[in-house]
Tab-separated table of C-alpha atoms in Angstrom:
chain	number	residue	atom	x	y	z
R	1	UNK	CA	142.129	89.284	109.956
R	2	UNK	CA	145.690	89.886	109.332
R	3	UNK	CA	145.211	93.789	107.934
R	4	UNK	CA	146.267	92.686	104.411
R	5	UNK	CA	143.989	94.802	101.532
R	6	UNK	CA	142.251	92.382	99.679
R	7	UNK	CA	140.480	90.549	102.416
R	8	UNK	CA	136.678	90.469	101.511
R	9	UNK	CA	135.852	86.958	101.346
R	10	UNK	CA	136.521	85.194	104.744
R	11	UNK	CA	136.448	81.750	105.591
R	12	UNK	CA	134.433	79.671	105.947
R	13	UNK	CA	131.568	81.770	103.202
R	14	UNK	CA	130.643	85.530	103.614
R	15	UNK	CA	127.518	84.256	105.239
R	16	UNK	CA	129.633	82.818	108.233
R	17	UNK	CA	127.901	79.330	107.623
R	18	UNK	CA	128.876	76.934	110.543
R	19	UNK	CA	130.916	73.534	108.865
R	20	UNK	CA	128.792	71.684	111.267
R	21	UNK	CA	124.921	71.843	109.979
R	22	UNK	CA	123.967	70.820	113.894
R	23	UNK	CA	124.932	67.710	116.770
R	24	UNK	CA	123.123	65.188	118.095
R	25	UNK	CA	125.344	64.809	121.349
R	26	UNK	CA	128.707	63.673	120.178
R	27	UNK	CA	128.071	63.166	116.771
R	28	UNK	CA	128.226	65.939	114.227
R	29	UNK	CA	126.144	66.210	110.786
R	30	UNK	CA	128.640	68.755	108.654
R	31	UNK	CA	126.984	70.386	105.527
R	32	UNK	CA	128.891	68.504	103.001
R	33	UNK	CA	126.796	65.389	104.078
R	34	UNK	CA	124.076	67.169	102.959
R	35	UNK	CA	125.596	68.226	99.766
R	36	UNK	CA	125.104	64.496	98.842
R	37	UNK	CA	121.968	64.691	99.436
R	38	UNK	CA	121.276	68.053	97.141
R	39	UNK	CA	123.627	65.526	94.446
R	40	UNK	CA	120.830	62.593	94.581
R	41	UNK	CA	117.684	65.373	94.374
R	42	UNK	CA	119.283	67.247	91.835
R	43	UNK	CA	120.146	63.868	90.068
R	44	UNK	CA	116.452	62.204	90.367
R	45	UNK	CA	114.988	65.579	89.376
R	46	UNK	CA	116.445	66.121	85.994
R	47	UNK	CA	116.154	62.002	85.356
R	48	UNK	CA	112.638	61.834	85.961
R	49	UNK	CA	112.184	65.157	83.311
R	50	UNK	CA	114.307	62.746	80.614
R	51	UNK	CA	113.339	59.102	81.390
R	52	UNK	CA	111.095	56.926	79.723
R	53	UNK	CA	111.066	59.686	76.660
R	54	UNK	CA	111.552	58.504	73.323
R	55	UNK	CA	115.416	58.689	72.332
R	56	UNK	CA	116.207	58.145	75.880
R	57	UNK	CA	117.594	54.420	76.656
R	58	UNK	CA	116.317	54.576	80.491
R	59	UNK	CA	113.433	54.048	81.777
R	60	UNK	CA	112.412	56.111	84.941
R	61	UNK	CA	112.682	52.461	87.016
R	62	UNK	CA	116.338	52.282	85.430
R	63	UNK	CA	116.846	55.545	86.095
R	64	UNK	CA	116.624	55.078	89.687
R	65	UNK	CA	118.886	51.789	89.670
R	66	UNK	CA	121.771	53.734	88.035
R	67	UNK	CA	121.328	56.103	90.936
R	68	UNK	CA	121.624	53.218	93.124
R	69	UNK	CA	124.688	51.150	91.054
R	70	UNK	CA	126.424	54.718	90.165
R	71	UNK	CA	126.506	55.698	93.568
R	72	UNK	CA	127.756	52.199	95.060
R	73	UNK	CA	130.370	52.808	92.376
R	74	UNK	CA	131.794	56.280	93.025
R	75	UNK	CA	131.697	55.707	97.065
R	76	UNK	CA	133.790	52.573	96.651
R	77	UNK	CA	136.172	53.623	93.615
R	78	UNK	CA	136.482	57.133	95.013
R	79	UNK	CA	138.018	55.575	98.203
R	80	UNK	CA	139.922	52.983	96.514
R	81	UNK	CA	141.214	55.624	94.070
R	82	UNK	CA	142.567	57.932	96.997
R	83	UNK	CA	144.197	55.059	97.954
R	84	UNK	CA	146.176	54.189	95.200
R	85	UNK	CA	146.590	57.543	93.739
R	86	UNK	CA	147.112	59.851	96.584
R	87	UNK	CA	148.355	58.144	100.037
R	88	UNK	CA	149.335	54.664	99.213
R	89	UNK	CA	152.851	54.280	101.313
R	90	UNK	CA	150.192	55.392	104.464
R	91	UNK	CA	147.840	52.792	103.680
R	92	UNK	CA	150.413	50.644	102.923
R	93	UNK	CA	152.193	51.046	105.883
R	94	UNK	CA	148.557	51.402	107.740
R	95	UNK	CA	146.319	49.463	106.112
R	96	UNK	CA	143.354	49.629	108.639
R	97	UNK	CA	143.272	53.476	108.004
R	98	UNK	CA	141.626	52.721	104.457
R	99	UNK	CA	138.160	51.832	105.971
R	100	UNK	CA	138.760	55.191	108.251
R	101	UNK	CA	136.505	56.916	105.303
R	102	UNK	CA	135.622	59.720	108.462
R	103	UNK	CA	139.111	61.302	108.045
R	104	UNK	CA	138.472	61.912	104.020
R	105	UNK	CA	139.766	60.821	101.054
R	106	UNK	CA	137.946	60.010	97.849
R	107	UNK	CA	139.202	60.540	94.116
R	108	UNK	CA	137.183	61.553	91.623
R	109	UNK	CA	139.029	59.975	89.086
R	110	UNK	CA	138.692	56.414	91.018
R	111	UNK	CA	135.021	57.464	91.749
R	112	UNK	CA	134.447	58.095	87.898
R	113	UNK	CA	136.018	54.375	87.267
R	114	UNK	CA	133.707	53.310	89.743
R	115	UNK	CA	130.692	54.423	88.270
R	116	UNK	CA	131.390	52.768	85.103
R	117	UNK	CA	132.313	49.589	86.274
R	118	UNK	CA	128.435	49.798	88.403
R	119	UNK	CA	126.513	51.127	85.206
R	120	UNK	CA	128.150	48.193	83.056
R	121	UNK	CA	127.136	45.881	85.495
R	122	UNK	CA	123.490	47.345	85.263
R	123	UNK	CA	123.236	47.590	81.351
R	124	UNK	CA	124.803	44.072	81.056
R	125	UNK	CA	121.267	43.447	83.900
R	126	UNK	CA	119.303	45.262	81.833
R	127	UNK	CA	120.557	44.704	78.079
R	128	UNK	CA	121.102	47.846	77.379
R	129	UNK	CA	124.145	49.193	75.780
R	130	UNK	CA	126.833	50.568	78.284
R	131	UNK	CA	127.088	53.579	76.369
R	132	UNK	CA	123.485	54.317	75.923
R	133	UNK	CA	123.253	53.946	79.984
R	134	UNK	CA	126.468	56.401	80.059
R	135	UNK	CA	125.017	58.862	77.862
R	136	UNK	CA	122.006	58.953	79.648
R	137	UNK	CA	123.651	59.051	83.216
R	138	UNK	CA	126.751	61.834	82.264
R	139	UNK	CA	124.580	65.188	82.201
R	140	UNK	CA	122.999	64.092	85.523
R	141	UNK	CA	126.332	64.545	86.832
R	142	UNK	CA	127.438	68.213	87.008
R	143	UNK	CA	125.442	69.742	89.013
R	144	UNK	CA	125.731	66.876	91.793
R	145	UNK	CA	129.434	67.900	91.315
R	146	UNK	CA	128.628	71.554	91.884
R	147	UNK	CA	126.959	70.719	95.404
R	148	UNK	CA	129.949	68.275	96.630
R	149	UNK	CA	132.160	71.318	96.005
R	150	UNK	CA	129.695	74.112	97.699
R	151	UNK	CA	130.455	71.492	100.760
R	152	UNK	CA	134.458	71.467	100.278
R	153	UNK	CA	134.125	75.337	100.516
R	154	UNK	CA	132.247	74.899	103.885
R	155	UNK	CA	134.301	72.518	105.133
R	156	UNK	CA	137.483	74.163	104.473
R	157	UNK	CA	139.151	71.254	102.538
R	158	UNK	CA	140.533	71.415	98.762
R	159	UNK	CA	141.871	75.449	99.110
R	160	UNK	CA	143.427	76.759	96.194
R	161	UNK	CA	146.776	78.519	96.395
R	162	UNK	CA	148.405	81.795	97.340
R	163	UNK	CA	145.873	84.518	96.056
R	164	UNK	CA	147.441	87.164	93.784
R	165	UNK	CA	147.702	90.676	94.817
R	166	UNK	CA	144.696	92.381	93.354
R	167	UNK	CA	141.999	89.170	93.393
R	168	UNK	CA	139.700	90.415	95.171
R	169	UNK	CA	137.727	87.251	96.333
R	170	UNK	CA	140.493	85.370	98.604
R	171	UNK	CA	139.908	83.367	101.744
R	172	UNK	CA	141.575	82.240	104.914
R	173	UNK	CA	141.379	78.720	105.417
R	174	UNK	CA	142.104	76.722	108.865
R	175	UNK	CA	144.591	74.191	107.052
R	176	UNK	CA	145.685	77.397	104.692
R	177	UNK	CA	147.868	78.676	107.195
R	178	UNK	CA	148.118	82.826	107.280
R	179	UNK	CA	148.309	83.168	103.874
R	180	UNK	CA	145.174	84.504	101.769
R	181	UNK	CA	143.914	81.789	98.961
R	182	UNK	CA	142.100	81.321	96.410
R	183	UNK	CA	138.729	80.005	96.588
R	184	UNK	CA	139.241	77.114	94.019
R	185	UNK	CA	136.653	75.067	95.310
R	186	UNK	CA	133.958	77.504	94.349
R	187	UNK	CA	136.043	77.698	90.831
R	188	UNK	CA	135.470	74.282	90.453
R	189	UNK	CA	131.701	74.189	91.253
R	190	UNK	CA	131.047	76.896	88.303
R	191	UNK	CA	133.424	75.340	86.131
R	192	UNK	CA	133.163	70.772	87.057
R	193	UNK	CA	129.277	71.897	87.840
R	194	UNK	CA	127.420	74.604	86.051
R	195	UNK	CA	129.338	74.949	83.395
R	196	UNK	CA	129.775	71.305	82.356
R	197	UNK	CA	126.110	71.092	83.203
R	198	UNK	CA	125.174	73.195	80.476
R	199	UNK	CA	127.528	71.948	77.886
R	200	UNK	CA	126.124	68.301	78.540
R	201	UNK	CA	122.498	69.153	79.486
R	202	UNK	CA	122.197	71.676	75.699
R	203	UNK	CA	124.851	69.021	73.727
R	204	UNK	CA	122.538	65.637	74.731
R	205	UNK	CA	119.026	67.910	73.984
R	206	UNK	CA	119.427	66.799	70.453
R	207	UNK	CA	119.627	62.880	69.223
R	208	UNK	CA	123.243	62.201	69.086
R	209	UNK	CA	125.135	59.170	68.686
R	210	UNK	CA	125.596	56.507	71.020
R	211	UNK	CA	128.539	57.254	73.254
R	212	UNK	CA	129.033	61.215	71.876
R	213	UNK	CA	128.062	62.567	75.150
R	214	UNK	CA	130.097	60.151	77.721
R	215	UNK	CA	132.591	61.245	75.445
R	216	UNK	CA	132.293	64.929	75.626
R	217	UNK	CA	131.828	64.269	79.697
R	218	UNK	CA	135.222	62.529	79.443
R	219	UNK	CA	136.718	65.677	77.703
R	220	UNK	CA	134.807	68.565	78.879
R	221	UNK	CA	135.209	67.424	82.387
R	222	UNK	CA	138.936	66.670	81.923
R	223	UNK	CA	139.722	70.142	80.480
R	224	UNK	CA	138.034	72.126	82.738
R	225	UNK	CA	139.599	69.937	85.958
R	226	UNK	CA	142.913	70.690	84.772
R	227	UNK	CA	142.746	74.073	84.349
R	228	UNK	CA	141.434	74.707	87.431
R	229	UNK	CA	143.834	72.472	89.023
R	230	UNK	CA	146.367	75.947	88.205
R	231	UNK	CA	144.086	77.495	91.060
R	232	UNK	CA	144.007	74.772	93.228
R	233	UNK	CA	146.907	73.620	96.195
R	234	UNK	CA	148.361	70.505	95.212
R	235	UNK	CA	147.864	67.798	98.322
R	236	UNK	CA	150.418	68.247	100.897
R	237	UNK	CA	151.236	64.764	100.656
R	238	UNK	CA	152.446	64.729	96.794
R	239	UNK	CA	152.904	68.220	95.352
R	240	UNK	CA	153.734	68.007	92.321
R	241	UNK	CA	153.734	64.500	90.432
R	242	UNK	CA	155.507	65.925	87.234
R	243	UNK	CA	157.666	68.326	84.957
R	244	UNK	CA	157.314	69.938	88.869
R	245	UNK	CA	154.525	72.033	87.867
R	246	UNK	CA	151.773	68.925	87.448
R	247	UNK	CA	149.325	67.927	90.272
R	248	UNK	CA	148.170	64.465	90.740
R	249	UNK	CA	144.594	66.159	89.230
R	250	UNK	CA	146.064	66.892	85.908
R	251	UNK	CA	148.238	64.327	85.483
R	252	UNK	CA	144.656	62.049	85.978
R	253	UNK	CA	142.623	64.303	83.819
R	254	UNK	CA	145.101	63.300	80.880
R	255	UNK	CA	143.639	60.227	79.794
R	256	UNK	CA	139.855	61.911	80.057
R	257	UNK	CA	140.947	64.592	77.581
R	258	UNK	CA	142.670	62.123	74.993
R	259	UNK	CA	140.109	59.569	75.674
R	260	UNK	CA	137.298	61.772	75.364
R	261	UNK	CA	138.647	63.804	72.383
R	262	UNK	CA	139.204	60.422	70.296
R	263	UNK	CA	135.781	58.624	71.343
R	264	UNK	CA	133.999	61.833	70.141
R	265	UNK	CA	135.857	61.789	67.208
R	266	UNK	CA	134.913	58.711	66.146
R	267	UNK	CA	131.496	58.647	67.170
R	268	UNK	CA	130.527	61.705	65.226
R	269	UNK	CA	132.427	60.417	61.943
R	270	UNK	CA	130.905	57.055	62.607
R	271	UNK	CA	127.792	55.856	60.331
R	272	UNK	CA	124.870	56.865	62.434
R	273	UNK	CA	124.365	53.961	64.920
R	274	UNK	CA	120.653	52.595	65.558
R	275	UNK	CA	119.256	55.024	68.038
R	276	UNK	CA	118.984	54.363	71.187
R	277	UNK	CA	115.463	52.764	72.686
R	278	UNK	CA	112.446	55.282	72.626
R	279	UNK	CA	110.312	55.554	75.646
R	280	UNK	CA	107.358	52.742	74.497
R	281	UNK	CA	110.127	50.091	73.783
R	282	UNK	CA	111.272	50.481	77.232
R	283	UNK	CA	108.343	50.333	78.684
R	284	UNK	CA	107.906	47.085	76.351
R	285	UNK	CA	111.437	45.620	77.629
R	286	UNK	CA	110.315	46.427	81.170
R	287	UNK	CA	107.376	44.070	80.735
R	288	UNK	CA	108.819	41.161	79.343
């Protein structure tokens, strides 16, 4: 340690947790792999509690295949969304270094347009409104979130910035260089994961109308990620995007907050819409 006061949280986690979960010979399995893993139980556990139920428009079966479509969708528009929003004169310039997906770099902004583009693709399969699947699939989500950021803590990636004198929970970080920081990836699990996770998960226990809670996600999710972004380092490669006090982050979670806050404006003044399948007429779709 450097000898500076407020040094009680030390990288990588108080409990000294190794990056690297173990080897097998040259190859290394880091924790944040398995934070994907934690996503998809966490993710089938709450969807098997809500499927099939009546005022839910999935099935359990369906369920499953959004798991399958959603994640298709995020892994392939997270990486295409780093690429365009974050590093595109390097991939330009390098093009083969976009399949390099082992050096990092996914978006969740391109991730999120990902996994819409998959579920409309399964509800269009399925005949299902998109915004029924959406609705089912958003409070899911969080806690997934919450994991993938537990692993950016471990790993050391995503730091926040400079700690202010007096915050007592600051870490060193191997990329941070010798300055104490903040950790905003833990921010960012309470507030993108348990937080949002209870807003959805209490918000969608009630019948609501088709699309209300994709469009709280869109908000909820947007506020919080820019006002944590105020904790969080902007990427070395960019800094700041705008008014030079804007990170690529905020400037991204724009259109979820004005998107969101208009879609749930409209759906709650809307006429109630018909509800959403009940639990036997899936079951009755799934047979024919």
């Amino acid at each position: 340690m450097l000898g500076l006061p407020y040094d009680r949280l030390v990288y990588p986690n108080p409990l000294n947790i190794d990056p690297v979960a173990f080897s097998l010979g040259p190859l290394q399995v880091h924790w944040y792999a398995f934070a994907y893993l934690v996503a998809f139980g966490l993710y089938l556990l709450l969807a098997m509690r809500r499927a099939g139920k009546p005022g839910r428009a999935l099935s359990r079966k369906q369920a499953v295949e959004a798991l399958i479509h959603g994640e298709l969708g995020a892994y392939l528009g997270g990486r295409i969304g780093y690429v365009l929003f974050y590093n595109l004169p390097l991939y330009l310039a390098h093009p083969l270094q976009i399949f390099a997906v082992w050096d990092g770099g996914m978006s969740f902004h391109g991730g999120l347009i990902g996994v819409i583009i998959a579920l409309a693709w399964l509800a269009r399969q399925e005949r299902l409104p998109l915004l029924a699947v959406t609705d089912f699939v958003a409070p899911l989500i969080p806690l997934g979130l919450a994991a993938g950021r537990v692993g950016n803590f471990i790993n050391g990636n995503l730091f926040g910035r400079a700690c202010h004198h007096g915050f007592a929970w600051c870490a060193y970080f191997p990329h941070g260089g010798d300055v104490l920081r903040y950790p905003s990836q833990l921010f960012e699990a309470i507030g993108e994961g348990l937080v949002l996770f209870a807003i959805l998960w209490v918000f969608s226990a009630r019948r609501r109308p088709t699309g209300a809670v994709s469009a709280l996600f869109l908000l909820a999710y947007g506020l919080i990620r820019f006002t944590l972004e105020f904790w969080r380092q902007p990427d070395p490669q960019l800094g700041f995007v705008a008014f030079g006090w804007m990170t690529m982050g905020q400037v991204l979670s724009v259109p979820m907050i004005a998107g969101g806050a208009i879609m749930l404006y409209e759906t709650l003044r809307a006429p109630r819409r018909t509800p959403a399948p009940t639990g036997h007429s899936v079951a009755a779709h799934e047979r024919g």
